PDB file of C-alpha atoms in Angstrom:
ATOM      1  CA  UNK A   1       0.000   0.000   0.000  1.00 90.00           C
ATOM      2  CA  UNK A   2       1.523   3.034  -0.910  1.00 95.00           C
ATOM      3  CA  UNK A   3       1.756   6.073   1.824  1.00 97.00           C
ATOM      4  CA  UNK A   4       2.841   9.496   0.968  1.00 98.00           C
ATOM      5  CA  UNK A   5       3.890  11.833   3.884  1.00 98.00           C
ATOM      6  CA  UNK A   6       4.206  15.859   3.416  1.00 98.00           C
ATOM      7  CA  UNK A   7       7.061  17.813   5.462  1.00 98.00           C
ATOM      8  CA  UNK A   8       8.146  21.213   5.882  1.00 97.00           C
ATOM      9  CA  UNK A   9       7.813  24.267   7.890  1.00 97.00           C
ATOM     10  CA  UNK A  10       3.882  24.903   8.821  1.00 96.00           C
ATOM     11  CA  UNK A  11       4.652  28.958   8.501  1.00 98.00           C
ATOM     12  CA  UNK A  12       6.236  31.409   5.835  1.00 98.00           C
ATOM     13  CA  UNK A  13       6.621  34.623   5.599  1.00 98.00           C
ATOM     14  CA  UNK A  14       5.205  36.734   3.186  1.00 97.00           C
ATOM     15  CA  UNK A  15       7.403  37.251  -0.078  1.00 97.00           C
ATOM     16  CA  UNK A  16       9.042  34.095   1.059  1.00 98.00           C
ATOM     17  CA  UNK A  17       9.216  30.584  -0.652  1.00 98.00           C
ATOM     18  CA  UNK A  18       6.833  27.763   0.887  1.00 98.00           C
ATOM     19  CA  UNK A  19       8.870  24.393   0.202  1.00 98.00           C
ATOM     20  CA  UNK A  20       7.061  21.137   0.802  1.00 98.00           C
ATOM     21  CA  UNK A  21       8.927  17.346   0.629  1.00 98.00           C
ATOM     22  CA  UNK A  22       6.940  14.180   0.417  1.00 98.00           C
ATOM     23  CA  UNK A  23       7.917  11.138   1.213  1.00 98.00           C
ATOM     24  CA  UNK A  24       6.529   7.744  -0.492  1.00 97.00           C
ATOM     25  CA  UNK A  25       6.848   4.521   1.064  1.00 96.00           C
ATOM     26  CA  UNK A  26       5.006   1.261  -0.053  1.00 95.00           C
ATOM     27  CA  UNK A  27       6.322   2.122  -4.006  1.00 92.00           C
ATOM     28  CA  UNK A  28       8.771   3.153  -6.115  1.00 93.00           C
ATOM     29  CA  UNK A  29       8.784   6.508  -7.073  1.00 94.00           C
ATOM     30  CA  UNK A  30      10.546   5.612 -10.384  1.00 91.00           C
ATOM     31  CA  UNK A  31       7.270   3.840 -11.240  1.00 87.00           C
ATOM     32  CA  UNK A  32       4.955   4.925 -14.088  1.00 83.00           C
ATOM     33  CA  UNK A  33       3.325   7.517 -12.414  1.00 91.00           C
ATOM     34  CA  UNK A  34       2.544  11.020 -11.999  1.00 93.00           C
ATOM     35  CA  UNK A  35       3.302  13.048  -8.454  1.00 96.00           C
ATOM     36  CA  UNK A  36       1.492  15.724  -7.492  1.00 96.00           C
ATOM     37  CA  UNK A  37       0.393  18.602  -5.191  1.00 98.00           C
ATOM     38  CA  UNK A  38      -2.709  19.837  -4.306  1.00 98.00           C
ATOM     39  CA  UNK A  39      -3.746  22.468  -2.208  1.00 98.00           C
ATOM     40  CA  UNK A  40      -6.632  23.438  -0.434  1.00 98.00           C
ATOM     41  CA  UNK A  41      -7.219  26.817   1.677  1.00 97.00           C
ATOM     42  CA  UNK A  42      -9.051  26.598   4.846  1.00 95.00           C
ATOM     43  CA  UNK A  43     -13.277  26.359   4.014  1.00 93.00           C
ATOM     44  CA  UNK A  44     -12.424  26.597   0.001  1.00 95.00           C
ATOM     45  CA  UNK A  45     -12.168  24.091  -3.173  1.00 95.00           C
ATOM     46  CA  UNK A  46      -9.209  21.645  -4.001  1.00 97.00           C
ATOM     47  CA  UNK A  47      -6.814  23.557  -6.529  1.00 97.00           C
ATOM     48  CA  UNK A  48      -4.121  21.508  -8.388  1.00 97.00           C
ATOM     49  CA  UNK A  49      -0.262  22.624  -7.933  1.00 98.00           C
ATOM     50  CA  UNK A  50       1.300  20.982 -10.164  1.00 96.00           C
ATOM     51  CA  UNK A  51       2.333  17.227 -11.395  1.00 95.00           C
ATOM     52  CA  UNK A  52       6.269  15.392 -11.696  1.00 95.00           C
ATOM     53  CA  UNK A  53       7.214  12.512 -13.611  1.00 93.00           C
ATOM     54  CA  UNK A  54      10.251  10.938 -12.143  1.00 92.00           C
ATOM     55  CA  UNK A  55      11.864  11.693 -15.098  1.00 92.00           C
ATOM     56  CA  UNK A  56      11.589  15.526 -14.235  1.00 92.00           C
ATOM     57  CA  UNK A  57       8.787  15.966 -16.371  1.00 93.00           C
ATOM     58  CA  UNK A  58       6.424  18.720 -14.895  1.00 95.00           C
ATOM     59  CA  UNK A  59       2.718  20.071 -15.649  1.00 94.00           C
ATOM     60  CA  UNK A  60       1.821  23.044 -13.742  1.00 96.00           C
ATOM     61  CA  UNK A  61      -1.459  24.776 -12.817  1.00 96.00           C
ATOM     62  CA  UNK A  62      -0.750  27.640 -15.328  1.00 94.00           C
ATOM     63  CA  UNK A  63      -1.897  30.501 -12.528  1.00 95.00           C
ATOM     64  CA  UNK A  64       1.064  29.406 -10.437  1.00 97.00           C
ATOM     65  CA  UNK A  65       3.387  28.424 -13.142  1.00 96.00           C
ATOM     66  CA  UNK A  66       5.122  31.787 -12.953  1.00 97.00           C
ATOM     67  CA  UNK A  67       5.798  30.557  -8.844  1.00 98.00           C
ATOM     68  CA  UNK A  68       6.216  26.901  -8.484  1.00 98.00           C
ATOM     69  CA  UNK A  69       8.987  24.520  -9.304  1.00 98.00           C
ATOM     70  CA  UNK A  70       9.104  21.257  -8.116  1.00 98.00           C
ATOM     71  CA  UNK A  71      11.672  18.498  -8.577  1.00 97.00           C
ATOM     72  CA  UNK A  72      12.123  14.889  -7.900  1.00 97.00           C
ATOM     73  CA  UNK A  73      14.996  12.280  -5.747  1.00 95.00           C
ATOM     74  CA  UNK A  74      14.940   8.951  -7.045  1.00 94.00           C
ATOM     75  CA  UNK A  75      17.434   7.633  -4.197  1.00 95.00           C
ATOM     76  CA  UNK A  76      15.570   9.670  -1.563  1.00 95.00           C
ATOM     77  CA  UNK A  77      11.775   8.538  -3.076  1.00 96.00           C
ATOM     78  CA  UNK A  78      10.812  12.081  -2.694  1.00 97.00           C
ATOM     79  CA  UNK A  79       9.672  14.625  -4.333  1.00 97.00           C
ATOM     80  CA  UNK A  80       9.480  18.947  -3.516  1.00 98.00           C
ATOM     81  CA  UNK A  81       7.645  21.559  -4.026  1.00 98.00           C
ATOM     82  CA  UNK A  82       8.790  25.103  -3.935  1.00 98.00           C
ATOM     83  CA  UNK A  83       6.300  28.525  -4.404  1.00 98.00           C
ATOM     84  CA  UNK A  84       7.859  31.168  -4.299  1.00 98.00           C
ATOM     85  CA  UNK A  85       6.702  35.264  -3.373  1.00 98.00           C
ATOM     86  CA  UNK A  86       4.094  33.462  -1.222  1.00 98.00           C
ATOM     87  CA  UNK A  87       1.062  35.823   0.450  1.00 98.00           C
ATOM     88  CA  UNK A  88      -1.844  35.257   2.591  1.00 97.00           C
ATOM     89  CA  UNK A  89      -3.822  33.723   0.104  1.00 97.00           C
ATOM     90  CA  UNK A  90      -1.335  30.746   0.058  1.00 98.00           C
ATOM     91  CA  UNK A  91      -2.316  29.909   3.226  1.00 98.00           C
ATOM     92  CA  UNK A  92      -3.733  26.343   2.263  1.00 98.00           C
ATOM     93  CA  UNK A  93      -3.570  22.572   3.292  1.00 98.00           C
ATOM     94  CA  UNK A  94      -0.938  21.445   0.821  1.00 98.00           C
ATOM     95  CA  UNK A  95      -1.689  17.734  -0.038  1.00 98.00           C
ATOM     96  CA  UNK A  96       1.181  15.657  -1.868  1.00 98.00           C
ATOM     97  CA  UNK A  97      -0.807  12.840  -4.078  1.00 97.00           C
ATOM     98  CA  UNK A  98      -0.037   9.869  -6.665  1.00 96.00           C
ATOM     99  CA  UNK A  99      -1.976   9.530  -9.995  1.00 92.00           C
ATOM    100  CA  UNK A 100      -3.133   6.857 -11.629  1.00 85.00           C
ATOM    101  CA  UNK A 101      -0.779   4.607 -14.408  1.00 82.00           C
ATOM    102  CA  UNK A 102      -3.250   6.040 -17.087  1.00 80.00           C
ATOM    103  CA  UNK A 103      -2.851   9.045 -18.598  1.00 75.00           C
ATOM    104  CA  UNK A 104      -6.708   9.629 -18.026  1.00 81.00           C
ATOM    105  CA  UNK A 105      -6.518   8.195 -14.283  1.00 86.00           C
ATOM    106  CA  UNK A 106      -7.436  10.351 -11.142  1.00 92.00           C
ATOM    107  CA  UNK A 107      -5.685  10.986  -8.064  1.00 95.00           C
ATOM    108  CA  UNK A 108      -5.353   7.110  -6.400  1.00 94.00           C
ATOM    109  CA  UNK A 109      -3.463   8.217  -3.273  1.00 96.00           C
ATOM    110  CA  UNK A 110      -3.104  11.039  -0.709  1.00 98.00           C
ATOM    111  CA  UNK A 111      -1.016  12.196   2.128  1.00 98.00           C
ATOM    112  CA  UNK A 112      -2.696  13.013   4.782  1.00 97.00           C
ATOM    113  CA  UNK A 113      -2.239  16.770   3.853  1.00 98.00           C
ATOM    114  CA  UNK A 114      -0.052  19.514   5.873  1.00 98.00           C
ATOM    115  CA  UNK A 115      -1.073  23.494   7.107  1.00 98.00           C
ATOM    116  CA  UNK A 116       0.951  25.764   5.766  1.00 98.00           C
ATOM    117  CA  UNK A 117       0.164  29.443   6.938  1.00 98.00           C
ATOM    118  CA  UNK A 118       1.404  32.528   5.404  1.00 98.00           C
ATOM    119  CA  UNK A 119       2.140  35.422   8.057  1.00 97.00           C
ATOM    120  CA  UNK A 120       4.553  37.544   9.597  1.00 95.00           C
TER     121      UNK A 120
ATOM    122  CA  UNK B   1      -9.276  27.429 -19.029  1.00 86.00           C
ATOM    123  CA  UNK B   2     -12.161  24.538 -18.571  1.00 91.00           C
ATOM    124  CA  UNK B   3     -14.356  25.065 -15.971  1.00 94.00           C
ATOM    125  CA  UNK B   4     -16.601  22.362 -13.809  1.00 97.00           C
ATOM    126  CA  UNK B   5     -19.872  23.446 -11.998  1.00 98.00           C
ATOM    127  CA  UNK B   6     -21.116  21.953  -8.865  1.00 98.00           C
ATOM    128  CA  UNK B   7     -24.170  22.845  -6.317  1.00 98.00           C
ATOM    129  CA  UNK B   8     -23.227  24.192  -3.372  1.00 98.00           C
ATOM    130  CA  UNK B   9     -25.096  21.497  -1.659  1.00 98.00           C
ATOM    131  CA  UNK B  10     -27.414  19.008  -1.707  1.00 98.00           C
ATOM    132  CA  UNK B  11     -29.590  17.114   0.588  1.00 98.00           C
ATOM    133  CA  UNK B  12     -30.822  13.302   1.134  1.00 97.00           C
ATOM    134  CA  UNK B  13     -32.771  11.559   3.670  1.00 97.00           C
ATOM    135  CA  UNK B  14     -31.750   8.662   5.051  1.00 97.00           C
ATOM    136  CA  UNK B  15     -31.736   5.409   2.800  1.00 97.00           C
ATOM    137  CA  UNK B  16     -32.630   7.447  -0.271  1.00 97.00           C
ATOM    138  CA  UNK B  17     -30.835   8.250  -2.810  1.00 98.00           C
ATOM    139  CA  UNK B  18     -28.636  11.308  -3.255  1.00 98.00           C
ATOM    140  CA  UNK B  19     -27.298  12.782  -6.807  1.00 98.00           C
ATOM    141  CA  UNK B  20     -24.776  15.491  -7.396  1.00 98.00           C
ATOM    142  CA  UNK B  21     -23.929  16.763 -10.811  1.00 98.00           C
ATOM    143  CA  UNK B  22     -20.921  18.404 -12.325  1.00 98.00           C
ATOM    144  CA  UNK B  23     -21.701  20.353 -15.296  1.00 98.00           C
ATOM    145  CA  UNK B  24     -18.693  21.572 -18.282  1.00 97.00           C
ATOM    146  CA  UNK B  25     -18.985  22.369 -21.852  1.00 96.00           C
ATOM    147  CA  UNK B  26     -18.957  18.466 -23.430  1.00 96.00           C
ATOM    148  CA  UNK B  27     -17.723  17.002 -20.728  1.00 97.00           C
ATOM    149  CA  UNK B  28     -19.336  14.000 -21.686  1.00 96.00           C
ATOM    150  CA  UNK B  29     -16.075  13.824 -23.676  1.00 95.00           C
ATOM    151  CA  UNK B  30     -13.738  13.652 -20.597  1.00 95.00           C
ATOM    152  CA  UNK B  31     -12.887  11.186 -18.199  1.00 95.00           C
ATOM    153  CA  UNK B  32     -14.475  12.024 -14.982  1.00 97.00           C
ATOM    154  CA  UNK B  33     -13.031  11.278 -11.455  1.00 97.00           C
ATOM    155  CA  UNK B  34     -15.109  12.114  -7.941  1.00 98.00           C
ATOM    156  CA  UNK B  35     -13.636  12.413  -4.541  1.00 98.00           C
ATOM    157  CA  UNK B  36     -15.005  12.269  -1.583  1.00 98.00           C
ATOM    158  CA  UNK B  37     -13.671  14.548   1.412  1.00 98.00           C
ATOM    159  CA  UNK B  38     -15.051  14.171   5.064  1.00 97.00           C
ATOM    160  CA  UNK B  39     -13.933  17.392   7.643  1.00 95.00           C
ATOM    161  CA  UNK B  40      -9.949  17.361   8.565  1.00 94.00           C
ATOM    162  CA  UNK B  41      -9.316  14.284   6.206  1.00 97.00           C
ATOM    163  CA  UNK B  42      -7.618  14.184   2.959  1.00 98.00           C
ATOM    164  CA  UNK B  43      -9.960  13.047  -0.035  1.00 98.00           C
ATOM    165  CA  UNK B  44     -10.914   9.495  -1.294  1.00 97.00           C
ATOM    166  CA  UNK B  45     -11.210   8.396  -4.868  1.00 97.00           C
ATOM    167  CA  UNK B  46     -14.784   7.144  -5.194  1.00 97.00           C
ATOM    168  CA  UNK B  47     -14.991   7.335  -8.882  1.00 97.00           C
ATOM    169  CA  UNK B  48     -12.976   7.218 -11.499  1.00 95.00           C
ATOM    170  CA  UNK B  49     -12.970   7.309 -15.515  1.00 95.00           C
ATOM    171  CA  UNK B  50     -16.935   8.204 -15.038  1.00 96.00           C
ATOM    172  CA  UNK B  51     -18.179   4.722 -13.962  1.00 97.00           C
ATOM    173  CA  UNK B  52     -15.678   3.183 -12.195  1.00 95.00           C
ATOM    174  CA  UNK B  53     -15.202   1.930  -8.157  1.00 96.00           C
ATOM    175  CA  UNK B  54     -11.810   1.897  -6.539  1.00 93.00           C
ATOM    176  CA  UNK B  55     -11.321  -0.701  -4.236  1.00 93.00           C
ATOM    177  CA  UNK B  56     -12.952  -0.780  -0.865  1.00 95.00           C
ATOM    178  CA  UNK B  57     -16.145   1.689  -2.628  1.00 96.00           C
ATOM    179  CA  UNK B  58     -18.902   0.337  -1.677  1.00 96.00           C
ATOM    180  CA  UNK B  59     -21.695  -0.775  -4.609  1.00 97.00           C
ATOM    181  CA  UNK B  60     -24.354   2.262  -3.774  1.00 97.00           C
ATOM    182  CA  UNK B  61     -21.546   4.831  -5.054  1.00 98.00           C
ATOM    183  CA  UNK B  62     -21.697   5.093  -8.932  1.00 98.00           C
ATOM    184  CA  UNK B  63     -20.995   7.512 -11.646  1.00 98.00           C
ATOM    185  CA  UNK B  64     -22.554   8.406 -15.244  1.00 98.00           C
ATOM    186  CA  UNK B  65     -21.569  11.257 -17.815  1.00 98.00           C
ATOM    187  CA  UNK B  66     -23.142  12.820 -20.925  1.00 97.00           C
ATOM    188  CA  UNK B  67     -23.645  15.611 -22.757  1.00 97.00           C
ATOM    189  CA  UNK B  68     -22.260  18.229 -20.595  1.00 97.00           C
ATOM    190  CA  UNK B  69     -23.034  16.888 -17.438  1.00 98.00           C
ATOM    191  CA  UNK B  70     -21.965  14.101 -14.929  1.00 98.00           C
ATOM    192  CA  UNK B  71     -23.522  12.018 -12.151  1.00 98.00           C
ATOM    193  CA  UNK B  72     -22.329  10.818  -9.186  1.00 98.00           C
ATOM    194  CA  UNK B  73     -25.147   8.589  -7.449  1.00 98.00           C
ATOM    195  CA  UNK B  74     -25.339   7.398  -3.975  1.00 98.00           C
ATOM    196  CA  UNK B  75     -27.815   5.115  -3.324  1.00 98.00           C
ATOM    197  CA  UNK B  76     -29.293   4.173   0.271  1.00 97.00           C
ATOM    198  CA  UNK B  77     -28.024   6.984   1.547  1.00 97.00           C
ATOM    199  CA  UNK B  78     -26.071   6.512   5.350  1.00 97.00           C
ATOM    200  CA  UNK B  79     -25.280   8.987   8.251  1.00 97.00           C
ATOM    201  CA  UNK B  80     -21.301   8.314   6.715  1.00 97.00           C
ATOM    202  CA  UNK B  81     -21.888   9.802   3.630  1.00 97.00           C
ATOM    203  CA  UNK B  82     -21.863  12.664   4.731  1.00 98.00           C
ATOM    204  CA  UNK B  83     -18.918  14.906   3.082  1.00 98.00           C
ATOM    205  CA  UNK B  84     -18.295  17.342   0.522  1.00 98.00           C
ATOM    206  CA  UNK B  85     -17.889  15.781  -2.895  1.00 98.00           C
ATOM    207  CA  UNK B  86     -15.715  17.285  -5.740  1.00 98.00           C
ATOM    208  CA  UNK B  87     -15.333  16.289  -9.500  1.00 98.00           C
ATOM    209  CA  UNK B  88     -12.076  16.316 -11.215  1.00 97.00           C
ATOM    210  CA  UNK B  89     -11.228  16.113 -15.149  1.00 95.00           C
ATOM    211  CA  UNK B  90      -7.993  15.970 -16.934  1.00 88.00           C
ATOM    212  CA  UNK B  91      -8.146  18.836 -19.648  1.00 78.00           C
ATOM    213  CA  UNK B  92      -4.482  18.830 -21.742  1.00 76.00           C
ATOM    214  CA  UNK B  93      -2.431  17.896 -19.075  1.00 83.00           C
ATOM    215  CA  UNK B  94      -4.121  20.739 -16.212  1.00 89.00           C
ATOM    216  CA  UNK B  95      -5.836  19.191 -13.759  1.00 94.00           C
ATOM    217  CA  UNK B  96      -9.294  20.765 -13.084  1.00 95.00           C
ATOM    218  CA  UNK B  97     -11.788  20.733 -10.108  1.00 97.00           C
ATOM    219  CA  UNK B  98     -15.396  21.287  -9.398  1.00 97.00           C
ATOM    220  CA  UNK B  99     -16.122  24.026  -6.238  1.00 97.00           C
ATOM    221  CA  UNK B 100     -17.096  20.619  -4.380  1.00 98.00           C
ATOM    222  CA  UNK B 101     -20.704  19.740  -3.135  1.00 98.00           C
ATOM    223  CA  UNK B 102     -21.681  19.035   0.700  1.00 98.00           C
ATOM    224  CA  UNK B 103     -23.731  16.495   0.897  1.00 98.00           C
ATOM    225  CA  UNK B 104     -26.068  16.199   3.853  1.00 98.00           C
ATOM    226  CA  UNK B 105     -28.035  13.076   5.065  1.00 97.00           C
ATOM    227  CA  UNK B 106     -31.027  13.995   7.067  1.00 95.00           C
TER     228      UNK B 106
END
């Protein structure tokens, strides 16, 4: 069964860069799937970050494209997530996820989510 | 950008059955995931590629999509289903998501 755990620092400040690891255990990351992050702000709708192939591949949600970067470690199976110039409206549950092996598959797993909050 | 439209909410009594709908221009054309997300928990994959159960989803959740609308149907509703519900589609490589339904069993 495959677990994915997020980790970083719960609070940024503003014009600072949020960055987010997750780590998978129960699976390869090197298998044929897509990793992603999704975030949701407290009371508000699921918004997609961004997805990473372990190849390095990356789709991004084009209204944070200008912001986000996010890379992959084979030997560490983990992968980041960095947004940068970050304001209050980051403030979000940031959920690390795995897609399905199709290219039309949803979202099969989820961590368990982490609060990041954006304040002086 | 594509766009998917959900109620707000919507409400069932117990042991009935309970529909949400996610509307987008042909989306009758797209694959169609739903996901179901309780308070303080991360979502669940109840539906996937319009019809389909994951694992471990019980029989009374299923999914249907035409035109420019899709289904998800809960049948015999329970006190557990209670949860906001969102709809996700895959539209040239962007992931997009409904505003999410809560779904209340009375």
């Amino acid at each position: 069964q495959v677990q994915l755990q997020e980790s970083g620092p719960g609070l940024v400040k503003p014009s600072g860069t949020l960055s987010l690891t997750c780590t998978v255990s129960g699976g390869s990351i090197s298998s044929s799937h897509w990793w992603g992050w999704i975030r949701q702000p407290p009371g508000k709708r699921l918004e997609w970050i961004g997805y990473i192939y372990y190849s390095g591949s990356t789709h991004y949600n084009p209204s944070l494209k200008s912001r986000v970067t996010m890379s992959v470690d084979t030997s560490m199976n983990q992968f980041s997530l960095k947004l940068s110039s970050v304001t209050a409206l980051d403030t979000a549950v940031y959920y690390c996820a795995r897609k399905g092996a199709l290219a039309v598959a949803g979202i099969e797993y989820w961590g368990q989510g982490t609060l990041v909050t954006v304040s002086s | 950008s594509y766009e998917l439209t959900q109620p707000l909410s919507v409400s069932v009594a117990l042991g009935q059955t309970a529909r949400v709908t996610c509307g987008g221009i042909n989306i009758g054309n797209k694959n169609v995931h739903w996901y179901q997300q309780k308070p303080g928990q991360a979502p669940v994959l109840v539906i996937y590629r319009d019809t389909n159960r994951p694992s471990g989803i019980p029989e009374r959740f299923s999914g249907s999509n035409s035109g420019n609308a899709a289904t998800l149907t809960i049948s015999r509703a329970q006190a557990g289903d209670e949860a906001d519900y969102y709809c996700q589609v895959g539209d040239n490589n962007i992931v997009v998501f409904g505003g999410g339904t809560k779904l209340t069993v009375l």
